[in-house]
């Protein structure tokens, strides 16, 4: 296998070629007794040709690899024998189409107009596609939600799912509830007032509860009072994470 170091090439045991990739890892072939190991594995149905998911990946795959893989699959050699029998590979066409669609819509290497929604640091910030139809629809849905004069939930439950919208800067936005704000000083004062007969009852703490949230569509975080929450309709929730 050829090795490359410091701009010079060294030849080790066996034969082969190498290509310097963008990684910059070294791509190469391993030979044993003059035989390309990759080719032998493909012939025996013990390997498959890697699928390049990134359309901008310029790494070249030897042309005979696909031919060897096709021959092994047609003759049902190695794991190809059970591949079709057990239903594996039936989604190949669907997966190929999904890959093509991802490549078509990928923004990698392209110039895109964005709106910066939140900045954490100089190297960590959140943006939205300025021409995103889904974000336009989301903003429209949030405005409709605001106009409907929704009632706040009786209780707020934290979790990974996105089940609520919270009012921030006079507008509703979808959020994930992380945990409850623990204002121990105010709680102690409330306990003292209740001990003196000034408390408002058991529901006072529930009504005044505040929660730390993460706004999933914008990237910012905030502390929100329970009365500024609203439950999202089913089509705007994110239940699977």
Short mmCIF file of C-alpha atoms in Angstrom, two decimals:
data_model
loop_
_atom_site.label_atom_id
_atom_site.label_comp_id
_atom_site.label_asym_id
_atom_site.label_seq_id
_atom_site.Cartn_x
_atom_site.Cartn_y
_atom_site.Cartn_z
CA UNK A 1 0.00 0.00 0.00
CA UNK A 2 1.39 3.39 -0.90
CA UNK A 3 1.81 5.86 1.92
CA UNK A 4 2.27 9.59 1.72
CA UNK A 5 4.00 11.72 4.32
CA UNK A 6 5.54 15.17 4.19
CA UNK A 7 4.93 15.49 0.47
CA UNK A 8 6.97 12.35 -0.36
CA UNK A 9 5.68 8.95 -1.36
CA UNK A 10 6.92 5.65 0.05
CA UNK A 11 6.17 2.21 -1.31
CA UNK A 12 5.32 -0.48 1.22
CA UNK A 13 4.65 -4.17 0.68
CA UNK A 14 2.44 -4.82 -2.34
CA UNK A 15 1.17 -2.72 -5.20
CA UNK A 16 -1.42 -0.01 -5.36
CA UNK A 17 -2.31 3.58 -5.98
CA UNK A 18 -3.50 6.42 -3.82
CA UNK A 19 -5.48 9.60 -4.11
CA UNK A 20 -5.14 12.52 -1.71
CA UNK A 21 -8.69 13.40 -0.63
CA UNK A 22 -10.04 16.66 0.76
CA UNK A 23 -10.12 15.23 4.32
CA UNK A 24 -7.02 15.27 4.00
CA UNK A 25 -6.99 11.52 4.72
CA UNK A 26 -5.30 9.15 2.31
CA UNK A 27 -7.55 7.07 0.07
CA UNK A 28 -5.91 3.95 -1.29
CA UNK A 29 -6.19 0.27 -2.18
CA UNK A 30 -4.81 -2.73 -0.30
CA UNK A 31 -3.25 -5.57 -2.30
CA UNK A 32 -2.40 -9.09 -1.14
CA UNK A 33 -0.34 -11.33 -3.43
CA UNK A 34 -1.16 -8.98 -6.29
CA UNK A 35 -4.92 -9.10 -5.74
CA UNK A 36 -7.00 -6.04 -4.82
CA UNK A 37 -8.72 -6.90 -1.51
CA UNK A 38 -11.70 -4.65 -2.30
CA UNK A 39 -12.29 -6.42 -5.62
CA UNK A 40 -12.09 -9.83 -3.99
CA UNK A 41 -14.62 -8.88 -1.31
CA UNK A 42 -17.03 -7.54 -3.96
CA UNK A 43 -16.66 -10.73 -6.03
CA UNK A 44 -17.47 -12.88 -2.99
CA UNK A 45 -20.51 -10.80 -2.10
CA UNK A 46 -18.95 -9.70 1.17
CA UNK A 47 -18.90 -5.94 0.51
CA UNK A 48 -20.86 -3.22 -1.24
CA UNK A 49 -19.81 -0.08 -3.03
CA UNK A 50 -20.11 2.99 -0.82
CA UNK A 51 -22.90 5.42 -1.73
CA UNK A 52 -21.69 9.00 -1.90
CA UNK A 53 -24.33 11.09 -0.09
CA UNK A 54 -22.67 14.41 -0.79
CA UNK A 55 -23.05 15.63 -4.37
CA UNK A 56 -19.86 17.69 -3.99
CA UNK A 57 -17.75 14.65 -2.97
CA UNK A 58 -15.15 14.35 -5.72
CA UNK A 59 -13.63 11.09 -4.46
CA UNK A 60 -13.47 8.69 -7.41
CA UNK A 61 -14.71 5.11 -7.17
CA UNK A 62 -13.08 2.59 -9.57
CA UNK A 63 -15.46 1.77 -12.42
CA UNK A 64 -15.08 -2.01 -12.01
CA UNK A 65 -16.36 -1.92 -8.42
CA UNK A 66 -19.99 -1.46 -9.51
CA UNK A 67 -19.59 -4.20 -12.14
CA UNK A 68 -18.25 -6.68 -9.58
CA UNK A 69 -21.01 -5.81 -7.13
CA UNK A 70 -23.68 -6.27 -9.82
CA UNK A 71 -22.31 -9.67 -10.84
CA UNK A 72 -22.30 -10.90 -7.24
CA UNK A 73 -25.81 -9.63 -6.64
CA UNK A 74 -27.17 -11.14 -9.88
CA UNK A 75 -25.65 -14.52 -9.03
CA UNK A 76 -26.77 -14.24 -5.38
CA UNK A 77 -23.28 -14.72 -4.00
CA UNK A 78 -22.43 -14.09 -0.34
CA UNK A 79 -24.94 -11.99 1.55
CA UNK A 80 -26.75 -11.25 -1.72
CA UNK A 81 -28.23 -14.75 -1.47
CA UNK A 82 -30.52 -13.66 1.39
CA UNK A 83 -30.64 -10.00 0.48
CA UNK A 84 -33.73 -10.22 -1.76
CA UNK A 85 -35.22 -13.34 -0.14
CA UNK A 86 -35.62 -11.61 3.23
CA UNK A 87 -36.88 -8.39 1.72
CA UNK A 88 -33.67 -6.42 2.05
CA UNK A 89 -32.96 -3.95 -0.68
CA UNK A 90 -36.58 -3.44 -1.69
CA UNK A 91 -36.32 0.19 -0.66
CA UNK A 92 -33.21 0.82 -2.77
CA UNK A 93 -35.12 2.75 -5.43
CA UNK A 94 -36.84 4.83 -2.77
CA UNK A 95 -33.54 5.51 -1.01
CA UNK A 96 -31.87 6.49 -4.27
CA UNK A 97 -34.69 8.92 -4.98
CA UNK A 98 -34.41 10.39 -1.49
CA UNK A 99 -30.67 10.80 -1.95
CA UNK A 100 -31.20 12.60 -5.25
CA UNK A 101 -33.78 14.86 -3.63
CA UNK A 102 -31.42 15.71 -0.75
CA UNK A 103 -28.67 16.51 -3.22
CA UNK A 104 -31.07 18.69 -5.21
CA UNK A 105 -32.17 20.71 -2.19
CA UNK A 106 -28.77 20.80 -0.44
CA UNK A 107 -27.36 24.26 0.16
CA UNK A 108 -23.78 23.01 0.51
CA UNK A 109 -21.42 25.18 -1.51
CA UNK A 110 -24.19 27.62 -2.48
CA UNK A 111 -24.78 31.24 -1.54
CA UNK A 112 -28.01 31.62 0.43
CA UNK A 113 -29.70 34.74 1.77
CA UNK A 114 -30.45 34.23 5.45
CA UNK A 115 -31.88 36.07 8.44
CA UNK A 116 -29.85 35.83 11.65
CA UNK A 117 -32.36 34.98 14.37
CA UNK A 118 -30.06 34.61 17.38
CA UNK A 119 -26.35 34.99 18.20
CA UNK A 120 -24.72 33.07 21.04
CA UNK A 121 -21.07 33.79 20.18
CA UNK A 122 -19.06 34.82 17.13
CA UNK A 123 -18.92 31.17 16.07
CA UNK A 124 -22.34 29.98 17.28
CA UNK A 125 -25.44 31.61 15.83
CA UNK A 126 -28.80 30.66 14.33
CA UNK A 127 -30.15 31.60 10.93
CA UNK A 128 -33.26 31.02 8.83
CA UNK A 129 -33.48 30.90 5.05
CA UNK A 130 -34.83 34.32 4.07
CA UNK A 131 -36.87 32.72 1.27
CA UNK A 132 -38.11 29.69 3.22
CA UNK A 133 -41.76 28.98 2.46
CA UNK A 134 -42.03 26.79 5.56
CA UNK A 135 -40.92 29.66 7.82
CA UNK A 136 -43.37 32.02 6.12
CA UNK A 137 -46.14 29.52 6.77
CA UNK A 138 -44.98 29.07 10.37
CA UNK A 139 -45.11 32.82 10.98
CA UNK A 140 -48.58 32.90 9.48
CA UNK A 141 -49.72 30.03 11.71
CA UNK A 142 -48.35 31.79 14.80
CA UNK A 143 -50.23 34.98 13.91
CA UNK A 144 -53.45 33.01 13.50
CA UNK A 145 -52.81 31.41 16.88
CA UNK A 146 -52.37 34.83 18.47
CA UNK A 147 -55.61 36.14 16.92
CA UNK A 148 -57.56 33.17 18.28
CA UNK A 149 -56.99 34.48 21.84
CA UNK A 150 -55.87 31.08 23.21
CA UNK A 151 -56.08 30.17 26.86
CA UNK A 152 -52.92 29.14 28.76
CA UNK A 153 -52.64 25.51 29.87
CA UNK A 154 -53.41 24.69 33.49
CA UNK A 155 -50.05 22.96 33.82
CA UNK A 156 -46.81 22.98 31.83
CA UNK A 157 -44.81 19.80 31.39
CA UNK A 158 -41.13 19.83 30.40
CA UNK A 159 -39.80 17.36 27.85
CA UNK A 160 -38.00 16.87 24.54
CA UNK A 161 -41.20 17.16 22.51
CA UNK A 162 -42.39 20.51 21.21
CA UNK A 163 -45.96 20.81 22.50
CA UNK A 164 -46.23 24.51 23.33
CA UNK A 165 -45.84 27.96 21.89
CA UNK A 166 -44.75 30.76 24.20
CA UNK A 167 -45.25 34.50 23.89
CA UNK A 168 -41.95 36.33 23.51
CA UNK A 169 -41.67 39.97 22.50
CA UNK A 170 -45.47 40.03 21.95
CA UNK A 171 -45.37 37.13 19.47
CA UNK A 172 -45.90 33.38 19.83
CA UNK A 173 -43.15 30.94 18.84
CA UNK A 174 -42.80 27.19 19.19
CA UNK A 175 -40.66 26.12 22.12
CA UNK A 176 -39.29 23.14 23.99
CA UNK A 177 -39.77 23.39 27.75
CA UNK A 178 -36.55 22.49 29.58
CA UNK A 179 -37.18 22.94 33.29
CA UNK A 180 -38.98 25.05 35.83
CA UNK A 181 -37.43 28.22 37.25
CA UNK A 182 -36.72 27.68 40.92
CA UNK A 183 -37.02 31.09 42.60
CA UNK A 184 -36.26 29.97 46.13
CA UNK A 185 -36.07 33.50 47.55
CA UNK A 186 -39.55 34.40 46.35
CA UNK A 187 -40.82 31.01 47.46
CA UNK A 188 -39.50 31.63 50.98
CA UNK A 189 -41.19 35.03 51.03
CA UNK A 190 -44.46 33.47 49.86
CA UNK A 191 -44.18 30.79 52.54
CA UNK A 192 -43.64 33.47 55.19
CA UNK A 193 -46.64 35.46 53.92
CA UNK A 194 -48.81 32.36 53.96
CA UNK A 195 -47.71 31.71 57.52
CA UNK A 196 -48.93 35.18 58.43
CA UNK A 197 -52.27 34.62 56.72
CA UNK A 198 -51.34 36.66 53.61
CA UNK A 199 -51.17 33.76 51.18
CA UNK A 200 -53.61 33.36 48.30
CA UNK A 201 -54.00 29.61 48.53
CA UNK A 202 -52.59 26.45 46.99
CA UNK A 203 -52.98 27.55 43.36
CA UNK A 204 -50.91 30.70 43.82
CA UNK A 205 -47.59 28.95 43.14
CA UNK A 206 -48.99 27.17 40.06
CA UNK A 207 -50.29 30.42 38.58
CA UNK A 208 -46.96 32.18 39.14
CA UNK A 209 -44.74 29.36 37.80
CA UNK A 210 -42.05 30.23 35.27
CA UNK A 211 -40.18 27.94 32.91
CA UNK A 212 -36.94 27.92 30.94
CA UNK A 213 -37.61 27.30 27.25
CA UNK A 214 -35.72 26.94 23.98
CA UNK A 215 -37.35 28.44 20.88
CA UNK A 216 -36.75 25.73 18.28
CA UNK A 217 -37.34 27.89 15.21
CA UNK A 218 -35.05 30.73 16.29
CA UNK A 219 -32.40 29.38 18.65
CA UNK A 220 -32.88 31.74 21.60
CA UNK A 221 -33.74 30.84 25.19
CA UNK A 222 -35.92 32.60 27.74
CA UNK A 223 -37.77 32.31 31.03
CA UNK A 224 -41.50 32.32 30.40
CA UNK A 225 -44.45 32.55 32.82
CA UNK A 226 -47.07 29.80 32.59
CA UNK A 227 -49.72 32.35 31.59
CA UNK A 228 -47.75 33.09 28.40
CA UNK A 229 -47.88 29.49 27.16
CA UNK A 230 -50.39 27.98 24.79
CA UNK A 231 -50.75 24.39 23.59
CA UNK A 232 -49.94 23.88 19.92
CA UNK A 233 -52.38 22.26 17.49
CA UNK A 234 -51.38 18.74 16.46
CA UNK A 235 -50.02 19.73 13.03
CA UNK A 236 -47.52 22.18 14.55
CA UNK A 237 -46.16 19.88 17.25
CA UNK A 238 -42.92 17.94 17.11
CA UNK A 239 -43.57 14.72 18.99
CA UNK A 240 -40.70 12.67 17.59
CA UNK A 241 -37.16 13.68 18.52
#
